[in-house]
Amino acid sequence: MLTMAIFSLCITSCSKDDSDETNNNNDTEQQQKEPTYLQVSDLQGVWSVSGSFGIYFISFTETGHYSLCFNSKLMGAGTYSLDNNTLTLNNGYLYTKDVLKIEKNDNGLTLSGDMLDFKKSSKQPVNVNLFKTTKEIPIPKTGETFKIWGLHVTYGSVVTKIQYQSEYLIKYQYCKDNSLQQVIEEAMWYYVYCDGMTYTQNSSGNGNVVIYKLQDHYSTLKSQIVQQ
């Protein structure tokens, strides 16, 4: 009877150990299966697109605003939201909504999905790797004006005026530099700003992004182009 009791105790003990080990394995597997979701605080700051020499970027503020330029066609600004690693971008000047998948990796962040083009007629695939920078989060330049003076073979002295009229809009004017400042050419541009550069899309154009590094001096606007 004593032998049988010891044998029974051994079986019970082994069975309990096996059960505990199985439960531990299940707990580990469960933890491994649960995804890690990014928080808004993980996004705040300016992120550059890998391989773009720091020109193309996306920025996130703690108040839920973003601005971006991913290539020579995709630019935007407005509000964003984050839910289970799904990033929703509400473009404030095109009135479009883009939904992208955002993931964290060893090198930074990856954004993937599709975004509506400038004419809202088709979607462009997006798959960008982003790394965190030390750049300051850009703020709108509403109210600022740049004047660039130069010479024209027909009009003589001319002045280019760049007026930041709102969070998203620039008024561009090319004028005779006389007492009347007669307008030769005029347009409205959408813009985002980052690290001293102004990214623009002509509101009546085809969506091509032109990047300027603006300053007041005697020159031409063309000489201010960083990338077109």
mmCIF file of C-alpha atoms in Angstrom:
data_model
loop_
_atom_site.group_PDB
_atom_site.id
_atom_site.type_symbol
_atom_site.label_atom_id
_atom_site.label_comp_id
_atom_site.label_asym_id
_atom_site.label_seq_id
_atom_site.Cartn_x
_atom_site.Cartn_y
_atom_site.Cartn_z
ATOM 1 C CA MET A 1 0.000 0.000 0.000
ATOM 2 C CA LEU A 2 2.873 2.351 0.817
ATOM 3 C CA THR A 3 4.438 1.617 -2.575
ATOM 4 C CA MET A 4 1.148 2.292 -4.354
ATOM 5 C CA ALA A 5 0.736 5.612 -2.490
ATOM 6 C CA ILE A 6 4.229 6.781 -3.472
ATOM 7 C CA PHE A 7 3.592 5.762 -7.101
ATOM 8 C CA SER A 8 0.280 7.627 -7.112
ATOM 9 C CA LEU A 9 1.936 10.726 -5.653
ATOM 10 C CA CYS A 10 4.608 10.654 -8.376
ATOM 11 C CA ILE A 11 1.978 10.416 -11.118
ATOM 12 C CA THR A 12 -0.012 13.321 -9.639
ATOM 13 C CA SER A 13 3.111 15.456 -9.271
ATOM 14 C CA CYS A 14 4.303 14.777 -12.829
ATOM 15 C CA SER A 15 0.828 15.456 -14.189
ATOM 16 C CA LYS A 16 0.728 18.793 -12.334
ATOM 17 C CA ASP A 17 4.203 19.766 -13.649
ATOM 18 C CA ASP A 18 3.157 18.940 -17.204
ATOM 19 C CA SER A 19 -0.033 20.987 -16.768
ATOM 20 C CA ASP A 20 1.902 23.981 -15.390
ATOM 21 C CA GLU A 21 4.382 23.816 -18.260
ATOM 22 C CA THR A 22 1.573 23.659 -20.811
ATOM 23 C CA ASN A 23 -0.137 26.694 -19.213
ATOM 24 C CA ASN A 24 3.140 28.632 -19.229
ATOM 25 C CA ASN A 25 3.680 27.821 -22.903
ATOM 26 C CA ASN A 26 0.139 28.930 -23.706
ATOM 27 C CA ASP A 27 0.683 32.208 -21.832
ATOM 28 C CA THR A 28 3.921 32.837 -23.754
ATOM 29 C CA GLU A 29 2.247 32.082 -27.089
ATOM 30 C CA GLN A 30 -0.639 34.370 -26.182
ATOM 31 C CA GLN A 31 1.774 37.204 -25.360
ATOM 32 C CA GLN A 32 3.614 36.668 -28.637
ATOM 33 C CA LYS A 33 0.371 36.772 -30.624
ATOM 34 C CA GLU A 34 -0.806 40.068 -29.094
ATOM 35 C CA PRO A 35 0.301 42.949 -31.401
ATOM 36 C CA THR A 36 2.067 46.028 -30.095
ATOM 37 C CA TYR A 37 0.084 49.132 -30.962
ATOM 38 C CA LEU A 38 1.707 52.521 -31.457
ATOM 39 C CA GLN A 39 0.514 55.508 -29.441
ATOM 40 C CA VAL A 40 0.209 59.107 -30.635
ATOM 41 C CA SER A 41 3.164 59.970 -28.392
ATOM 42 C CA ASP A 42 5.304 57.543 -30.426
ATOM 43 C CA LEU A 43 4.705 59.599 -33.584
ATOM 44 C CA GLN A 44 5.346 63.158 -32.413
ATOM 45 C CA GLY A 45 8.177 64.883 -34.258
ATOM 46 C CA VAL A 46 9.559 65.045 -37.791
ATOM 47 C CA TRP A 47 10.358 61.850 -39.698
ATOM 48 C CA SER A 48 12.356 61.812 -42.934
ATOM 49 C CA VAL A 49 11.939 59.390 -45.815
ATOM 50 C CA SER A 50 14.964 57.101 -46.076
ATOM 51 C CA GLY A 51 17.075 57.792 -49.149
ATOM 52 C CA SER A 52 15.653 61.280 -49.799
ATOM 53 C CA PHE A 53 18.582 63.188 -48.253
ATOM 54 C CA GLY A 54 16.211 64.621 -45.652
ATOM 55 C CA ILE A 55 14.043 66.427 -48.216
ATOM 56 C CA TYR A 56 10.869 64.325 -48.017
ATOM 57 C CA PHE A 57 9.207 63.991 -44.634
ATOM 58 C CA ILE A 58 6.138 63.631 -42.445
ATOM 59 C CA SER A 59 5.590 65.498 -39.174
ATOM 60 C CA PHE A 60 3.128 64.838 -36.337
ATOM 61 C CA THR A 61 2.121 67.238 -33.563
ATOM 62 C CA GLU A 62 0.681 66.305 -30.173
ATOM 63 C CA THR A 63 -2.466 68.276 -31.081
ATOM 64 C CA GLY A 64 -3.309 65.872 -33.919
ATOM 65 C CA HIS A 65 -1.963 67.783 -36.931
ATOM 66 C CA TYR A 66 0.327 66.466 -39.637
ATOM 67 C CA SER A 67 2.150 67.699 -42.745
ATOM 68 C CA LEU A 68 3.981 65.632 -45.328
ATOM 69 C CA CYS A 69 5.682 65.456 -48.680
ATOM 70 C CA PHE A 70 6.607 61.938 -49.813
ATOM 71 C CA ASN A 71 7.727 62.571 -53.399
ATOM 72 C CA SER A 72 7.302 64.954 -56.338
ATOM 73 C CA LYS A 73 3.526 64.365 -56.391
ATOM 74 C CA LEU A 74 2.314 63.517 -52.889
ATOM 75 C CA MET A 75 1.967 66.382 -50.435
ATOM 76 C CA GLY A 76 -0.578 67.083 -47.729
ATOM 77 C CA ALA A 77 -1.465 68.677 -44.405
ATOM 78 C CA GLY A 78 -4.342 68.509 -41.969
ATOM 79 C CA THR A 79 -5.396 66.340 -39.035
ATOM 80 C CA TYR A 80 -4.629 62.712 -38.238
ATOM 81 C CA SER A 81 -5.832 59.911 -35.998
ATOM 82 C CA LEU A 82 -4.262 56.610 -34.951
ATOM 83 C CA ASP A 83 -6.154 53.411 -34.169
ATOM 84 C CA ASN A 84 -4.582 49.935 -33.869
ATOM 85 C CA ASN A 85 -1.626 50.947 -36.074
ATOM 86 C CA THR A 86 -3.971 52.354 -38.713
ATOM 87 C CA LEU A 87 -3.168 55.974 -39.527
ATOM 88 C CA THR A 88 -5.932 58.164 -40.972
ATOM 89 C CA LEU A 89 -4.860 61.406 -42.677
ATOM 90 C CA ASN A 90 -7.460 64.101 -43.371
ATOM 91 C CA ASN A 91 -6.005 66.473 -45.975
ATOM 92 C CA GLY A 92 -7.210 69.953 -45.050
ATOM 93 C CA TYR A 93 -6.875 71.574 -48.469
ATOM 94 C CA LEU A 94 -7.822 68.723 -50.823
ATOM 95 C CA TYR A 95 -10.621 67.471 -48.529
ATOM 96 C CA THR A 96 -9.501 63.875 -48.957
ATOM 97 C CA LYS A 97 -8.972 61.047 -46.472
ATOM 98 C CA ASP A 98 -6.150 58.518 -46.749
ATOM 99 C CA VAL A 99 -5.780 55.402 -44.590
ATOM 100 C CA LEU A 100 -2.295 53.925 -44.172
ATOM 101 C CA LYS A 101 -0.797 51.066 -42.179
ATOM 102 C CA ILE A 102 1.953 52.207 -39.803
ATOM 103 C CA GLU A 103 4.457 49.839 -38.205
ATOM 104 C CA LYS A 104 7.483 50.269 -35.965
ATOM 105 C CA ASN A 105 10.723 48.478 -36.850
ATOM 106 C CA ASP A 106 14.391 48.542 -35.851
ATOM 107 C CA ASN A 107 15.122 51.496 -38.147
ATOM 108 C CA GLY A 108 12.077 53.647 -37.359
ATOM 109 C CA LEU A 109 8.623 53.547 -38.928
ATOM 110 C CA THR A 110 7.130 52.110 -42.106
ATOM 111 C CA LEU A 111 4.039 53.579 -43.782
ATOM 112 C CA SER A 112 2.197 51.613 -46.441
ATOM 113 C CA GLY A 113 -1.065 51.814 -48.340
ATOM 114 C CA ASP A 114 -2.594 54.045 -51.010
ATOM 115 C CA MET A 115 -3.103 57.819 -51.216
ATOM 116 C CA LEU A 116 -5.352 59.819 -53.530
ATOM 117 C CA ASP A 117 -3.507 61.908 -56.093
ATOM 118 C CA PHE A 118 -3.835 65.675 -56.473
ATOM 119 C CA LYS A 119 -6.746 65.417 -58.912
ATOM 120 C CA LYS A 120 -8.503 62.830 -56.689
ATOM 121 C CA SER A 121 -8.841 60.616 -59.778
ATOM 122 C CA SER A 122 -6.616 57.702 -58.800
ATOM 123 C CA LYS A 123 -4.509 56.349 -55.965
ATOM 124 C CA GLN A 124 -0.743 56.135 -55.636
ATOM 125 C CA PRO A 125 0.848 53.251 -53.743
ATOM 126 C CA VAL A 126 2.892 54.342 -50.738
ATOM 127 C CA ASN A 127 5.584 52.296 -49.004
ATOM 128 C CA VAL A 128 8.077 54.516 -47.185
ATOM 129 C CA ASN A 129 10.634 53.880 -44.471
ATOM 130 C CA LEU A 130 10.989 56.749 -42.010
ATOM 131 C CA PHE A 131 13.645 57.682 -39.486
ATOM 132 C CA LYS A 132 13.276 60.161 -36.620
ATOM 133 C CA THR A 133 15.062 63.505 -37.028
ATOM 134 C CA THR A 134 15.969 66.347 -34.691
ATOM 135 C CA LYS A 135 14.136 68.907 -36.843
ATOM 136 C CA GLU A 136 11.635 71.161 -35.138
ATOM 137 C CA ILE A 137 7.960 70.446 -35.781
ATOM 138 C CA PRO A 138 6.903 72.945 -38.483
ATOM 139 C CA ILE A 139 4.296 75.592 -37.747
ATOM 140 C CA PRO A 140 2.143 77.494 -40.280
ATOM 141 C CA LYS A 141 3.708 80.710 -41.586
ATOM 142 C CA THR A 142 0.403 82.585 -41.832
ATOM 143 C CA GLY A 143 0.923 86.319 -42.332
ATOM 144 C CA GLU A 144 4.537 86.181 -43.533
ATOM 145 C CA THR A 145 5.549 87.722 -46.881
ATOM 146 C CA PHE A 146 8.643 87.353 -49.057
ATOM 147 C CA LYS A 147 9.574 89.785 -51.837
ATOM 148 C CA ILE A 148 12.163 88.808 -54.438
ATOM 149 C CA TRP A 149 13.389 91.522 -56.787
ATOM 150 C CA GLY A 150 14.788 91.065 -60.273
ATOM 151 C CA LEU A 151 14.883 92.302 -63.861
ATOM 152 C CA HIS A 152 12.786 91.281 -66.874
ATOM 153 C CA VAL A 153 13.679 91.952 -70.515
ATOM 154 C CA THR A 154 10.177 93.286 -71.245
ATOM 155 C CA TYR A 155 8.927 94.727 -67.940
ATOM 156 C CA GLY A 156 12.165 96.071 -66.493
ATOM 157 C CA SER A 157 12.262 95.973 -62.693
ATOM 158 C CA VAL A 158 9.965 93.278 -61.299
ATOM 159 C CA VAL A 159 9.119 91.871 -57.881
ATOM 160 C CA THR A 160 7.829 88.444 -56.895
ATOM 161 C CA LYS A 161 5.561 88.386 -53.849
ATOM 162 C CA ILE A 162 5.007 85.239 -51.796
ATOM 163 C CA GLN A 163 2.287 85.797 -49.190
ATOM 164 C CA TYR A 164 1.422 83.033 -46.691
ATOM 165 C CA GLN A 165 -2.288 83.700 -46.363
ATOM 166 C CA SER A 166 -3.389 80.798 -44.184
ATOM 167 C CA GLU A 167 -2.323 77.440 -42.796
ATOM 168 C CA TYR A 168 -2.417 75.902 -46.273
ATOM 169 C CA LEU A 169 -2.502 78.713 -48.854
ATOM 170 C CA ILE A 170 0.079 81.007 -50.477
ATOM 171 C CA LYS A 171 -0.746 83.889 -52.799
ATOM 172 C CA TYR A 172 1.873 84.203 -55.538
ATOM 173 C CA GLN A 173 2.181 87.454 -57.525
ATOM 174 C CA TYR A 174 4.656 88.519 -60.202
ATOM 175 C CA CYS A 175 4.467 92.311 -60.540
ATOM 176 C CA LYS A 176 6.052 95.319 -62.194
ATOM 177 C CA ASP A 177 8.162 97.032 -59.562
ATOM 178 C CA ASN A 178 6.599 100.452 -59.953
ATOM 179 C CA SER A 179 4.344 102.660 -57.885
ATOM 180 C CA LEU A 180 1.262 100.663 -58.910
ATOM 181 C CA GLN A 181 2.857 97.228 -58.457
ATOM 182 C CA GLN A 182 0.948 96.088 -61.548
ATOM 183 C CA VAL A 183 0.319 92.332 -61.492
ATOM 184 C CA ILE A 184 1.763 90.406 -64.453
ATOM 185 C CA GLU A 185 0.944 86.927 -63.173
ATOM 186 C CA GLU A 186 -0.934 85.605 -60.153
ATOM 187 C CA ALA A 187 -1.731 82.182 -58.663
ATOM 188 C CA MET A 188 -2.728 80.399 -55.469
ATOM 189 C CA TRP A 189 -0.484 77.658 -54.104
ATOM 190 C CA TYR A 190 -1.048 75.009 -51.478
ATOM 191 C CA TYR A 191 1.952 74.650 -49.180
ATOM 192 C CA VAL A 192 3.550 72.847 -46.272
ATOM 193 C CA TYR A 193 6.663 74.070 -44.483
ATOM 194 C CA CYS A 194 9.538 72.180 -42.896
ATOM 195 C CA ASP A 195 13.146 72.953 -41.956
ATOM 196 C CA GLY A 196 13.376 76.235 -43.885
ATOM 197 C CA MET A 197 11.820 74.821 -47.063
ATOM 198 C CA THR A 198 8.414 75.639 -48.530
ATOM 199 C CA TYR A 199 6.744 72.766 -50.401
ATOM 200 C CA THR A 200 4.133 73.956 -52.908
ATOM 201 C CA GLN A 201 1.479 72.712 -55.317
ATOM 202 C CA ASN A 202 -0.243 75.122 -57.706
ATOM 203 C CA SER A 203 -3.959 74.921 -56.892
ATOM 204 C CA SER A 204 -4.834 74.952 -60.607
ATOM 205 C CA GLY A 205 -1.892 72.782 -61.660
ATOM 206 C CA ASN A 206 -1.312 69.061 -62.074
ATOM 207 C CA GLY A 207 0.012 68.396 -58.585
ATOM 208 C CA ASN A 208 3.736 68.731 -59.266
ATOM 209 C CA VAL A 209 5.560 69.643 -56.052
ATOM 210 C CA VAL A 210 8.056 72.515 -56.217
ATOM 211 C CA ILE A 211 10.259 73.079 -53.159
ATOM 212 C CA TYR A 212 11.626 76.557 -52.420
ATOM 213 C CA LYS A 213 14.091 77.913 -49.889
ATOM 214 C CA LEU A 214 12.828 81.476 -49.764
ATOM 215 C CA GLN A 215 14.617 84.654 -48.756
ATOM 216 C CA ASP A 216 14.326 88.319 -49.725
ATOM 217 C CA HIS A 217 16.952 89.409 -52.220
ATOM 218 C CA TYR A 218 17.598 90.481 -55.788
ATOM 219 C CA SER A 219 17.189 87.289 -57.754
ATOM 220 C CA THR A 220 14.543 85.213 -59.477
ATOM 221 C CA LEU A 221 12.128 82.751 -57.964
ATOM 222 C CA LYS A 222 13.652 80.044 -60.137
ATOM 223 C CA SER A 223 16.964 80.399 -58.331
ATOM 224 C CA GLN A 224 15.145 79.653 -55.058
ATOM 225 C CA ILE A 225 14.109 76.152 -56.170
ATOM 226 C CA VAL A 226 15.507 73.323 -54.075
ATOM 227 C CA GLN A 227 13.795 70.593 -56.070
ATOM 228 C CA GLN A 228 11.163 70.465 -58.803
#
